[in-house]
Coordinates of C-alpha atoms in Angstrom, one line a residue:
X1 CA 28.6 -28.5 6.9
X2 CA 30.8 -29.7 4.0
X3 CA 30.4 -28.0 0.7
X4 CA 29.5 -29.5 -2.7
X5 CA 31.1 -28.5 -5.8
X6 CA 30.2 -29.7 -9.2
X7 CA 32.7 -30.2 -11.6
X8 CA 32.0 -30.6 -15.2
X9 CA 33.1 -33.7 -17.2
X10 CA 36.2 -32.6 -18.8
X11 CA 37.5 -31.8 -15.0
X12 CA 36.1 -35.4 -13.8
X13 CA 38.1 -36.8 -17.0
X14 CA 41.6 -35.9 -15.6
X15 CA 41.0 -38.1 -12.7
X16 CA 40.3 -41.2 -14.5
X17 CA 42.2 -44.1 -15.3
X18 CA 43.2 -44.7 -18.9
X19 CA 40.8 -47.7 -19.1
X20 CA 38.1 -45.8 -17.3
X21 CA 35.3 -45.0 -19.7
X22 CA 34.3 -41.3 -20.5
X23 CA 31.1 -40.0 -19.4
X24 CA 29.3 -38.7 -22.8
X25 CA 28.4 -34.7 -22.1
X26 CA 24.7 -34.1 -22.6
X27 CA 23.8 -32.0 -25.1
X28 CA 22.6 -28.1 -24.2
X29 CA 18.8 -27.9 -24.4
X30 CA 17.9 -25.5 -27.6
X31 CA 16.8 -22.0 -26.8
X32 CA 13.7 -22.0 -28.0
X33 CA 12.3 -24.3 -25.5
X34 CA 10.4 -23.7 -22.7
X35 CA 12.0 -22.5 -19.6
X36 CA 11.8 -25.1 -16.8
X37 CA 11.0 -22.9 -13.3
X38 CA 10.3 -25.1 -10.0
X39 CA 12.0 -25.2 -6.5
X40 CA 13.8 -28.0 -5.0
X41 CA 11.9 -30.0 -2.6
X42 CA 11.9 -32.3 -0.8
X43 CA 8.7 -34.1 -2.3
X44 CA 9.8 -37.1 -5.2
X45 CA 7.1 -36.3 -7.0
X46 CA 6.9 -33.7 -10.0
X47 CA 3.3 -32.0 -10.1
X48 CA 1.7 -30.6 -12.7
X49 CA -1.2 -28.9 -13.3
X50 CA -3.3 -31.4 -15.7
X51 CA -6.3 -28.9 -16.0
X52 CA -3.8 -26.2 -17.1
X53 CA -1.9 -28.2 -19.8
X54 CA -5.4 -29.4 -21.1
X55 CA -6.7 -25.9 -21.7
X56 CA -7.5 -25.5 -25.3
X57 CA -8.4 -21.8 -25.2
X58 CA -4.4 -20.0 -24.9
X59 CA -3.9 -17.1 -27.0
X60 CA -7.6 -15.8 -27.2
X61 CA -8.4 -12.6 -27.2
X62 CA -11.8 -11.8 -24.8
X63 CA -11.9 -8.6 -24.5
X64 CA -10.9 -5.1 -26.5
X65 CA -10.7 -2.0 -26.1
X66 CA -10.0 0.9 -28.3
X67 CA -9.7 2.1 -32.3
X68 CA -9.7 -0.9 -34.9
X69 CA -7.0 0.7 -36.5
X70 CA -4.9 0.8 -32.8
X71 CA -6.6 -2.7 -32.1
X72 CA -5.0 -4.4 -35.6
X73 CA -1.2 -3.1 -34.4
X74 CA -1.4 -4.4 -31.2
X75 CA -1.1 -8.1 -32.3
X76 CA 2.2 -7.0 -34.2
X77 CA 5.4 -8.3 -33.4
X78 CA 7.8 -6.0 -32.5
X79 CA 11.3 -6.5 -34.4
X80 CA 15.0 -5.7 -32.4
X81 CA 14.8 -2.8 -35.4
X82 CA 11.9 -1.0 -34.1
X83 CA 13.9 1.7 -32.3
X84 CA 11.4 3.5 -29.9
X85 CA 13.4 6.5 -27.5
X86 CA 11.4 6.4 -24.5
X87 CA 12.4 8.1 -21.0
X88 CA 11.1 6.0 -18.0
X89 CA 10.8 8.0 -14.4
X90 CA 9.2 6.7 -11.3
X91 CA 7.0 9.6 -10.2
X92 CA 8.1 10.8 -6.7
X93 CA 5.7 12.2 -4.3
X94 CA 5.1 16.0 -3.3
X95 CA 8.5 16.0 -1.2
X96 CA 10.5 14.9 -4.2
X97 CA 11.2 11.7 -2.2
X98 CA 10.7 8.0 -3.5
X99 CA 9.7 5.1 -1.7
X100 CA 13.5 3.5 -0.9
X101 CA 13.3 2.6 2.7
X102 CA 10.5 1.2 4.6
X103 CA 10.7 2.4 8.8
X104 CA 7.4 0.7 9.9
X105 CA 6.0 -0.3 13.5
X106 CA 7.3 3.3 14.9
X107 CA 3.3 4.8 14.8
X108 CA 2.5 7.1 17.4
X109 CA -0.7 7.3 17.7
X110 CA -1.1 11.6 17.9
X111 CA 0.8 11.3 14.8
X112 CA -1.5 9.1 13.4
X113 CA -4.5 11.0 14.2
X114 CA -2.6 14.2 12.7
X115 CA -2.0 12.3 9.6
X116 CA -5.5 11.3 8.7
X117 CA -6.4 14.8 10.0
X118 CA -4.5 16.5 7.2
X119 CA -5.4 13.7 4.6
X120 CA -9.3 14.9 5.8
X121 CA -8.5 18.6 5.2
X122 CA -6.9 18.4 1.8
X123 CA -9.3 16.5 0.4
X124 CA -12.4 18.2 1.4
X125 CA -10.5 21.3 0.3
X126 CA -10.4 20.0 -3.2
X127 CA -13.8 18.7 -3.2
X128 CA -14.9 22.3 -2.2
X129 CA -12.8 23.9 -4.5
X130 CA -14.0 21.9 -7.0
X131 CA -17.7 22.7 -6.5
X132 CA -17.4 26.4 -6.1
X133 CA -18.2 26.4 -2.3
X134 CA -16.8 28.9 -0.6
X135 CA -16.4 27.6 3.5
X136 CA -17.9 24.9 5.5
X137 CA -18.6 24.6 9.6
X138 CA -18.1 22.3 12.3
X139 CA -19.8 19.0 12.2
X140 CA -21.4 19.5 15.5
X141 CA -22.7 23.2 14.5
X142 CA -26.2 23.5 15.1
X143 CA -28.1 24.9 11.7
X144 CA -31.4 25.8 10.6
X145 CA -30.4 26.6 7.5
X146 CA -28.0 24.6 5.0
X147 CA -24.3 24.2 5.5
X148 CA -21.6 22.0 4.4
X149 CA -20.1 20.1 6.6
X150 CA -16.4 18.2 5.7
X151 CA -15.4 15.0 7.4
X152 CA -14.7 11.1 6.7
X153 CA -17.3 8.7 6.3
X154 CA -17.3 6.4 9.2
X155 CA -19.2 3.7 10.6
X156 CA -20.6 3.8 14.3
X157 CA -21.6 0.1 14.7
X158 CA -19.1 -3.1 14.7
X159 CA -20.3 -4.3 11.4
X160 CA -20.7 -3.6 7.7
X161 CA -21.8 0.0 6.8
X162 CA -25.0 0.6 6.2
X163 CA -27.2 3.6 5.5
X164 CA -28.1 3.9 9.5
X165 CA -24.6 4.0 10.4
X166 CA -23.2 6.3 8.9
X167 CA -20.8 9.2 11.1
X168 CA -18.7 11.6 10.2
X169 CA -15.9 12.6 11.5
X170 CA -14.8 16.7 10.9
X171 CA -11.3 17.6 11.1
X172 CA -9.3 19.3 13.9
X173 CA -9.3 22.7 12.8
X174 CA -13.1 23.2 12.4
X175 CA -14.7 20.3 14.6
X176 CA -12.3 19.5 16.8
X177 CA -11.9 15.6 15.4
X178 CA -15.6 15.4 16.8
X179 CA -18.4 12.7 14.7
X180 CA -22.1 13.7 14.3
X181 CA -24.4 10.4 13.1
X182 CA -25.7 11.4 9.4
X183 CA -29.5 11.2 8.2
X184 CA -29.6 10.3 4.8
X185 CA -32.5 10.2 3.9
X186 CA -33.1 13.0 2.0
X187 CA -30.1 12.1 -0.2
X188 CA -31.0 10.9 -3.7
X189 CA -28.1 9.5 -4.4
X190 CA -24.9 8.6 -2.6
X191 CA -21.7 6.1 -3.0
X192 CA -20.2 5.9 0.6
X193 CA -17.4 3.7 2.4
X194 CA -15.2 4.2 5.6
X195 CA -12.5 6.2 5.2
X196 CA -14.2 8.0 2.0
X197 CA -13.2 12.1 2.7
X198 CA -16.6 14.2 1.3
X199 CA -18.0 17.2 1.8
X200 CA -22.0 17.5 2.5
X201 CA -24.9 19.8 2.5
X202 CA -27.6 19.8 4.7
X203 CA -29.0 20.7 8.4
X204 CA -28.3 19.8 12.0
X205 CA -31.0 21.1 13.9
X206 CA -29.6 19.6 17.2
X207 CA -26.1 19.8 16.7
X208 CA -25.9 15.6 17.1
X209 CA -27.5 14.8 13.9
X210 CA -27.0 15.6 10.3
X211 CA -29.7 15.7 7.8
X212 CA -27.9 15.7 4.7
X213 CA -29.6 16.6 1.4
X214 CA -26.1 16.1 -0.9
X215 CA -23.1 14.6 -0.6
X216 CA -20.2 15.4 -2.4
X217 CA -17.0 13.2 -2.9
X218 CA -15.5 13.8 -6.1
X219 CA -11.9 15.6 -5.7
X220 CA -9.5 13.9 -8.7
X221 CA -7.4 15.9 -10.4
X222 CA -7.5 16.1 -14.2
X223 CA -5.3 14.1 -16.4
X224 CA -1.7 16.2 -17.4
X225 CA -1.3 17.3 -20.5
X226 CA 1.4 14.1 -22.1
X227 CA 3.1 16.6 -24.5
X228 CA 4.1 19.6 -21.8
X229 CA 7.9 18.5 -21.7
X230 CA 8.5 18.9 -25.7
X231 CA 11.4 17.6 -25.6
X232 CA 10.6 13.8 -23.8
X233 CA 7.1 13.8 -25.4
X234 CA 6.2 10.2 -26.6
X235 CA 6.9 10.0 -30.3
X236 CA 5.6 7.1 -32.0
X237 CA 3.6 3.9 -30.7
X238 CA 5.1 2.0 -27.5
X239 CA 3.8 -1.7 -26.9
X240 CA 3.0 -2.6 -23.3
X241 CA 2.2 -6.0 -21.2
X242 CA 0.2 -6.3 -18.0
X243 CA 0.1 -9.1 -16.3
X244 CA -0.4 -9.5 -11.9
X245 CA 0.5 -12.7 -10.1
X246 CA 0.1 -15.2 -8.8
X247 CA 2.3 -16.7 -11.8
X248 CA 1.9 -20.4 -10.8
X249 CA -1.3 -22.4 -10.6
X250 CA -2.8 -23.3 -6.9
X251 CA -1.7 -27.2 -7.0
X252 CA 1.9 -27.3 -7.6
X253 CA 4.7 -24.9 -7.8
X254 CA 5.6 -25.6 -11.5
X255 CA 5.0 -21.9 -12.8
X256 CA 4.2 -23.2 -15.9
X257 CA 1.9 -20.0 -16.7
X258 CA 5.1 -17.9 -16.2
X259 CA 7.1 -20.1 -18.2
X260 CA 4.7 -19.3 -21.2
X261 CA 4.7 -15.5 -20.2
X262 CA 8.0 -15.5 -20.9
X263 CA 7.4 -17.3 -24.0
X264 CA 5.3 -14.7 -25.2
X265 CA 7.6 -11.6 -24.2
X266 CA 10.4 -13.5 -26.2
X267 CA 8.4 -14.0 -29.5
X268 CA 6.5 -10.6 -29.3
X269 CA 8.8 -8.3 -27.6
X270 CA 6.8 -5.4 -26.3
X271 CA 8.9 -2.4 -25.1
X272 CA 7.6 -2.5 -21.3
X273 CA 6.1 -4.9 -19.3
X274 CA 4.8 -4.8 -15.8
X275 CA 4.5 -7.6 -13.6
X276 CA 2.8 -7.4 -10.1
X277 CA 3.5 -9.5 -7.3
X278 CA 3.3 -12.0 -5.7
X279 CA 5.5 -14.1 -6.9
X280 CA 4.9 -16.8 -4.2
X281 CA 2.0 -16.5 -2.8
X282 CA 2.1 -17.0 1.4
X283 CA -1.9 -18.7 0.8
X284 CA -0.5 -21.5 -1.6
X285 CA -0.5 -24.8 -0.2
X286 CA 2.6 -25.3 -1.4
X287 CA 4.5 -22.4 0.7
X288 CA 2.7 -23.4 3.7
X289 CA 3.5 -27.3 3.6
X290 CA 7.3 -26.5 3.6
X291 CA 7.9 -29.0 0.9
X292 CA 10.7 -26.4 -0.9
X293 CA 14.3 -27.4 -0.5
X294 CA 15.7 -23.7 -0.4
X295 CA 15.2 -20.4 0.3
X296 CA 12.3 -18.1 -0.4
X297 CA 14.4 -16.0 -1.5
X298 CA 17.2 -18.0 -3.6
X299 CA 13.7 -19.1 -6.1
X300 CA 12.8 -15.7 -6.4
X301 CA 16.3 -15.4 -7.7
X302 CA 16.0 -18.2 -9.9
X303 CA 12.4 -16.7 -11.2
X304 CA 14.2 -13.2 -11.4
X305 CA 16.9 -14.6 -13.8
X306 CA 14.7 -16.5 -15.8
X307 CA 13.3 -13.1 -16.8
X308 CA 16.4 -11.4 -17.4
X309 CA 17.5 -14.0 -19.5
X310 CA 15.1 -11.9 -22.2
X311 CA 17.9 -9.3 -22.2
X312 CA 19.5 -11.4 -24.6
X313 CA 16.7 -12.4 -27.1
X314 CA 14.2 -9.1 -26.2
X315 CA 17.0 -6.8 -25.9
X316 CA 14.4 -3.6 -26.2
X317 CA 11.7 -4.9 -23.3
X318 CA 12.1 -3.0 -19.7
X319 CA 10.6 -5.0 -17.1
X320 CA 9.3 -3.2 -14.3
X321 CA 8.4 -5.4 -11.2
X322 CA 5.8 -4.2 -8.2
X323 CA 5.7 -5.8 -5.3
X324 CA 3.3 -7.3 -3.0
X325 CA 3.0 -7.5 0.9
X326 CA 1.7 -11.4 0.5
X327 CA 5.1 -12.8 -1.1
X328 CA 6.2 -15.1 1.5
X329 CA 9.2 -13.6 1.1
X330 CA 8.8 -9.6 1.6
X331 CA 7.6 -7.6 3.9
X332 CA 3.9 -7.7 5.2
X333 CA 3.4 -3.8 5.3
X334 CA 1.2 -1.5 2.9
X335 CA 3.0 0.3 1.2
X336 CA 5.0 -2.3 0.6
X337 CA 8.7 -1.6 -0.5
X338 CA 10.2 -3.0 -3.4
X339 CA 11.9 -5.9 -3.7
X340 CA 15.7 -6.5 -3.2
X341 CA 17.8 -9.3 -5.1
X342 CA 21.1 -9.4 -4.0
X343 CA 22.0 -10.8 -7.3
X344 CA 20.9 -8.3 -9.5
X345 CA 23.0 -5.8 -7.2
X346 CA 26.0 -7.5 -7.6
X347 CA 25.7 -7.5 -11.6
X348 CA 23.6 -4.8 -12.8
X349 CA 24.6 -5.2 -16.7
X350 CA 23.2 -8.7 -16.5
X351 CA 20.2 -7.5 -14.6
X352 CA 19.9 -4.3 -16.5
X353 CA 16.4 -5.0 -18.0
X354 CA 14.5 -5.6 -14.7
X355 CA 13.7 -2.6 -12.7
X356 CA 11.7 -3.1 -9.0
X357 CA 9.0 -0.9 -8.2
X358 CA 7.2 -0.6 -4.7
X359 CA 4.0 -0.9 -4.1
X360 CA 1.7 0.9 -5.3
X361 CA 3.5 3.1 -7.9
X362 CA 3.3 6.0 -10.4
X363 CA 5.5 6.0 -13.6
X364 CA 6.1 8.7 -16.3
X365 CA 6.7 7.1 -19.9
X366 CA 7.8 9.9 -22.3
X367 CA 4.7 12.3 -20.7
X368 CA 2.2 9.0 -20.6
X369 CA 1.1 8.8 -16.3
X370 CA 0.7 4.7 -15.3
X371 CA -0.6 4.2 -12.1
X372 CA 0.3 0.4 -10.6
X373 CA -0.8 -1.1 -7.5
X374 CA -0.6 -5.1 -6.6
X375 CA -3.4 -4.8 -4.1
X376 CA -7.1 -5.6 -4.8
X377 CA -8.6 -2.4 -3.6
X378 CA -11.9 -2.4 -5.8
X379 CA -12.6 -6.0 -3.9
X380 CA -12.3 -4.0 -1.0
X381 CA -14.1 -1.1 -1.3
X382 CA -17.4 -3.7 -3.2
X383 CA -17.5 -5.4 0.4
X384 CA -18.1 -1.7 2.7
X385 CA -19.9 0.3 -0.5
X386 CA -23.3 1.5 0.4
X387 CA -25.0 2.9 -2.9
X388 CA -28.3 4.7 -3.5
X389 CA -29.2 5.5 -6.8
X390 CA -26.1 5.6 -8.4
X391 CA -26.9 3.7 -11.9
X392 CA -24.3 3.0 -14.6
X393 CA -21.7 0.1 -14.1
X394 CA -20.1 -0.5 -10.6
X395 CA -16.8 -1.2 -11.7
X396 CA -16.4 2.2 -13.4
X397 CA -17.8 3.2 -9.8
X398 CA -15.5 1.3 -8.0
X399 CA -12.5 2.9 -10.1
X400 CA -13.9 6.1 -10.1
X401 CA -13.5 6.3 -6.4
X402 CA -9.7 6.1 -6.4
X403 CA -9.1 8.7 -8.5
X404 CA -11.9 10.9 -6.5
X405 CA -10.3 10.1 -3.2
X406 CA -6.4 10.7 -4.8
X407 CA -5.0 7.7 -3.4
X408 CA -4.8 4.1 -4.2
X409 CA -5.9 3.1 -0.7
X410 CA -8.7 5.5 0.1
X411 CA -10.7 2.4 2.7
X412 CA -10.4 2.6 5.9
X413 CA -10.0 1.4 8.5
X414 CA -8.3 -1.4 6.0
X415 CA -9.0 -5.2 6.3
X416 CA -6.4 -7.6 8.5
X417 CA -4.9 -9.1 5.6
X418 CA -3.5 -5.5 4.6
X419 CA -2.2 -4.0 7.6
X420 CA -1.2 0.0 6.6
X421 CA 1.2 2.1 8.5
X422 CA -0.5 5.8 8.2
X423 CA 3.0 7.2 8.1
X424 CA 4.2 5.2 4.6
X425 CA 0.7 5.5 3.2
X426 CA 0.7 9.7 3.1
X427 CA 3.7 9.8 2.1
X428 CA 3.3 7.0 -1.1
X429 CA 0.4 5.4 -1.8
X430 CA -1.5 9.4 -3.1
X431 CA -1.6 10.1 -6.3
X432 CA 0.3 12.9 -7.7
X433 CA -2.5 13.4 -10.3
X434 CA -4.9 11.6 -12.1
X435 CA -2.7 9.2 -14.7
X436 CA -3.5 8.4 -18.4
X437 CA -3.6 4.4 -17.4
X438 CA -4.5 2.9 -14.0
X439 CA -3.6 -0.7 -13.5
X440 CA -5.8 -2.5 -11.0
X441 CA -5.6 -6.0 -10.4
X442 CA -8.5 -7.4 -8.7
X443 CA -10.2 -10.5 -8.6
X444 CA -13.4 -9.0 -10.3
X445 CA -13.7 -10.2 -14.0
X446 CA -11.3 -8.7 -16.2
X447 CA -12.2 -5.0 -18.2
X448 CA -10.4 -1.9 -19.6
X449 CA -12.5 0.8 -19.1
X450 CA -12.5 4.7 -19.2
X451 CA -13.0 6.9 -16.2
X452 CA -12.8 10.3 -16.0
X453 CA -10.4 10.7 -18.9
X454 CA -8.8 7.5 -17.6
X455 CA -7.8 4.2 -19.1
X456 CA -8.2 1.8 -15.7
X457 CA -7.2 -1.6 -16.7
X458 CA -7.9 -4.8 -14.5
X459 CA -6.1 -8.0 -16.0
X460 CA -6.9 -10.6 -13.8
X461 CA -4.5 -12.6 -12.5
X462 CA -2.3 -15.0 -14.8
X463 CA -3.3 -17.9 -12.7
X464 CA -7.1 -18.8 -11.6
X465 CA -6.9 -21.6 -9.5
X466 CA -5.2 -24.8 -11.2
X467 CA -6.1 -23.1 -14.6
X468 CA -4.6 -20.0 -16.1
X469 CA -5.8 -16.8 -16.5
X470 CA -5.1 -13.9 -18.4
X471 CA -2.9 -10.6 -18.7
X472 CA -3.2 -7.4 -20.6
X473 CA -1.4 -6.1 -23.8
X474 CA -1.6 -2.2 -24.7
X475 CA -0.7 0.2 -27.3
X476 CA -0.2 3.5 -26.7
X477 CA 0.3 6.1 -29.6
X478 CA 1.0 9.6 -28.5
X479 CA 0.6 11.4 -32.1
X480 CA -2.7 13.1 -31.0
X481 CA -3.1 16.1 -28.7
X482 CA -4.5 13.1 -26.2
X483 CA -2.7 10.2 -26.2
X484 CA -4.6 7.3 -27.7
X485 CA -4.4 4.1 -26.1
X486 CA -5.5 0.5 -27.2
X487 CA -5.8 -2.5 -25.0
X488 CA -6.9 -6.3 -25.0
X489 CA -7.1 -9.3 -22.7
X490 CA -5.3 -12.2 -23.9
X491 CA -5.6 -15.6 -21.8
X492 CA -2.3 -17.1 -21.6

């Protein structure tokens, strides 16, 4: 295959005849206008989303969260003068390692059992710690008094979980990895799903059924003191921005929405944002029709420099970049590694305001904790929950079980779309402790809420359909004792 080189006009000059006309040079296209993001392909055509240009509604604000005073500075635009020192650390697991290489498809399937067996242990260790209880037995003990029993909530039937399926499964040490089926119906109230680790109290007469009377489930750890390292403590007020993918609307692959993102980073300059994947979504109908002209991966290069082309007019934004397991393409494993560009490896000073981050991660901001994760694990813990009870608002539920459980992926067994090697998932998707923020993208309506001393904030997605969507901006103040923290969702 020959190659093609384009020469500019001054080059094409020296070859022409002296009564050969010049070719006029086209004038640069000013800064200031909007960046122009689309594949080659092989389609004549140039779609556009009409019901996303027609939108009338960009720029609103629809939901708040936090002070007034807090709420007023966040719409403040952030000048190159505004000199904040901030210290940004990706949080590494209990073995001091990060999440750098991804070894998948090498399960054993005694090591898989011993790694859920531990994960089973821990938690129900916590939960009993927690509570003050002081030792628990075998599931399979028979009792005619009351007990507690430890174990993950399971489901005995090929079918949702419901409240006459339930099993538990006890750990090695104390039950062997034996199940007993679960009575509750004596419980007064209960939150359950598969792969839920809890710890309950009640009966087994019989040894193969357990009449519970209480469950218990909640084993987070309590939000870390922001100012313990004195010396990296947040001083001042640090602007954030939100915002999860897709970035392009579901009819054409335009990425108008992202276009405007970038747009609004440029005029308001926030000091960090964070982008979750994907980027290009396997689903759209525009990946699967094979209508692009190049490489998956040469557009997520041309999408990557389009956003570190704000180095030069945002030269204080950091943007860190999760990834997902359904860009087209990236790996299809949870946890998902983060993403590689072989251009921004080969020039890191060009590239030195984007930073990749795996999926999902932990980040330490001057003391502030920010948990990220581009998978939609509150959908899929709404589609097993069984409740009794319970009260309040579901979403703080929902939330409230990741942080109980210590892990962003505490459902199992998980669905086929998000296939989880056991190995990579103890080893990176716990949390190391219960962060000041916890970003959760999901397709539930967007909210900022606060559980257990935690801000959990769920954007949306940038794109809904052919229409747009919305992201999140946030302002974090660390002057207090606890950090104080300010958030609203903008549609783009």
């Amino acid at each position: 295959m020959g190659r093609l080189f384009l020469l500019n006009n001054d080059v094409l000059s020296n070859y022409m005849s002296p009564t050969s006309k010049r070719v006029k040079k086209e004038t640069e296209q000013p800064s200031h206008q909007k960046t122009e993001l689309r594949p080659a392909t092989y389609s004549p055509t140039v779609d556009r989303s009409a019901k996303y240009a027609s939108r009338t509604n960009q720029g609103s604000v629809v939901h708040s969260y936090g002070e007034e005073e807090m709420l007023q500075d966040i719409v403040s635009v952030n000048s190159l003068t505004d000199m904040v020192e901030f210290k940004i650390s990706q949080v590494p697991n209990e073995d001091g390692e990060l999440y750098t290489k991804a070894k998948f498809g090498f399960e054993l399937l005694q090591e898989k059992a011993t790694t859920f067996d531990n994960h089973i242990r821990y938690i129900s260790q916590c939960i009993m710690k927690k509570n003050n209880f002081k030792e628990s037995t075998s599931v399979r003990h028979k009792s005619q008094t009351e007990v507690f029993v430890s174990g993950r909530i399971e489901c005995d039937a090929d079918a949702r979980l419901n409240a006459k399926s339930v099993v538990l499964q006890g750990t090695w040490e104390e039950s062997l990895s034996q199940a007993v089926a679960v009575d509750l119906d004596s419980v007064k109230q209960y939150s359950l799903f598969p792969g839920q680790v809890v710890v309950m109290r009640g009966i087994n007469p019989r040894g193969d059924r357990f009449l519970a009377q209480e469950v218990y489930h909640d084993a987070a750890n309590p939000v870390p003191d922001h100012s313990a390292d004195m010396l990296n403590a947040l001083k001042g007020k640090i602007s954030m921005v939100v915002v999860s993918g897709p970035y392009t609307t579901s009819d054409n692959l335009a990425y108008e929405p992202l276009a405007d993102l970038i747009t609004y980073i440029d005029t308001n300059k926030p000091h960090i944002v964070i982008m979750t994947g994907p980027f290009m979504d396997c689903e759209h109908a525009k990946i699967k029709d094979n209508s692009m002209a190049e490489t998956f991966e040469s557009f997520f290069n041309k999408l990557i420099d389009s956003l570190a082309g704000l180095a030069s007019t945002s030269p204080l934004t950091q943007i860190y970049i999760v990834s997902s397991l359904r860009d087209a393409f990236h790996v299809n494993i949870y946890p998902t590694p983060a993403y590689s560009s072989r251009r921004k490896n080969q020039h890191q000073t060009k590239y030195n305001n984007i930073h990749f981050l795996p999926d999902p991660s932990t980040l330490n901001i001057n003391g502030i904790v920010v948990g990220v994760t581009s998978s939609d694990i509150l959908m899929e813990i709404s589609k097993e929950e069984i409740s009794l009870g319970m009260g309040g608002d579901k979403l703080s539920r929902l939330a409230r079980h990741v942080l109980a459980q210590q892990t962003f992926w505490p459902l199992w067994p998980p669905p086929a779309a998000q296939p989880l090697d056991a190995a990579l998932w103890a080893a990176h998707a716990q949390l190391p402790c219960s962060p000041h923020i916890l970003i959760l993208p999901s397709n539930f309506r967007y909210f900022v809420k606060e559980v257990n001393n935690c801000v959990v904030v769920n954007p949306e997605h940038l794109t809904k359909g052919p229409g747009g969507g919305t992201f999140a901006r946030l302002l974090i103040s660390g002057h207090e004792e606890t950090p104080k923290i300010a958030a609203q969702i903008v549609r783009i």
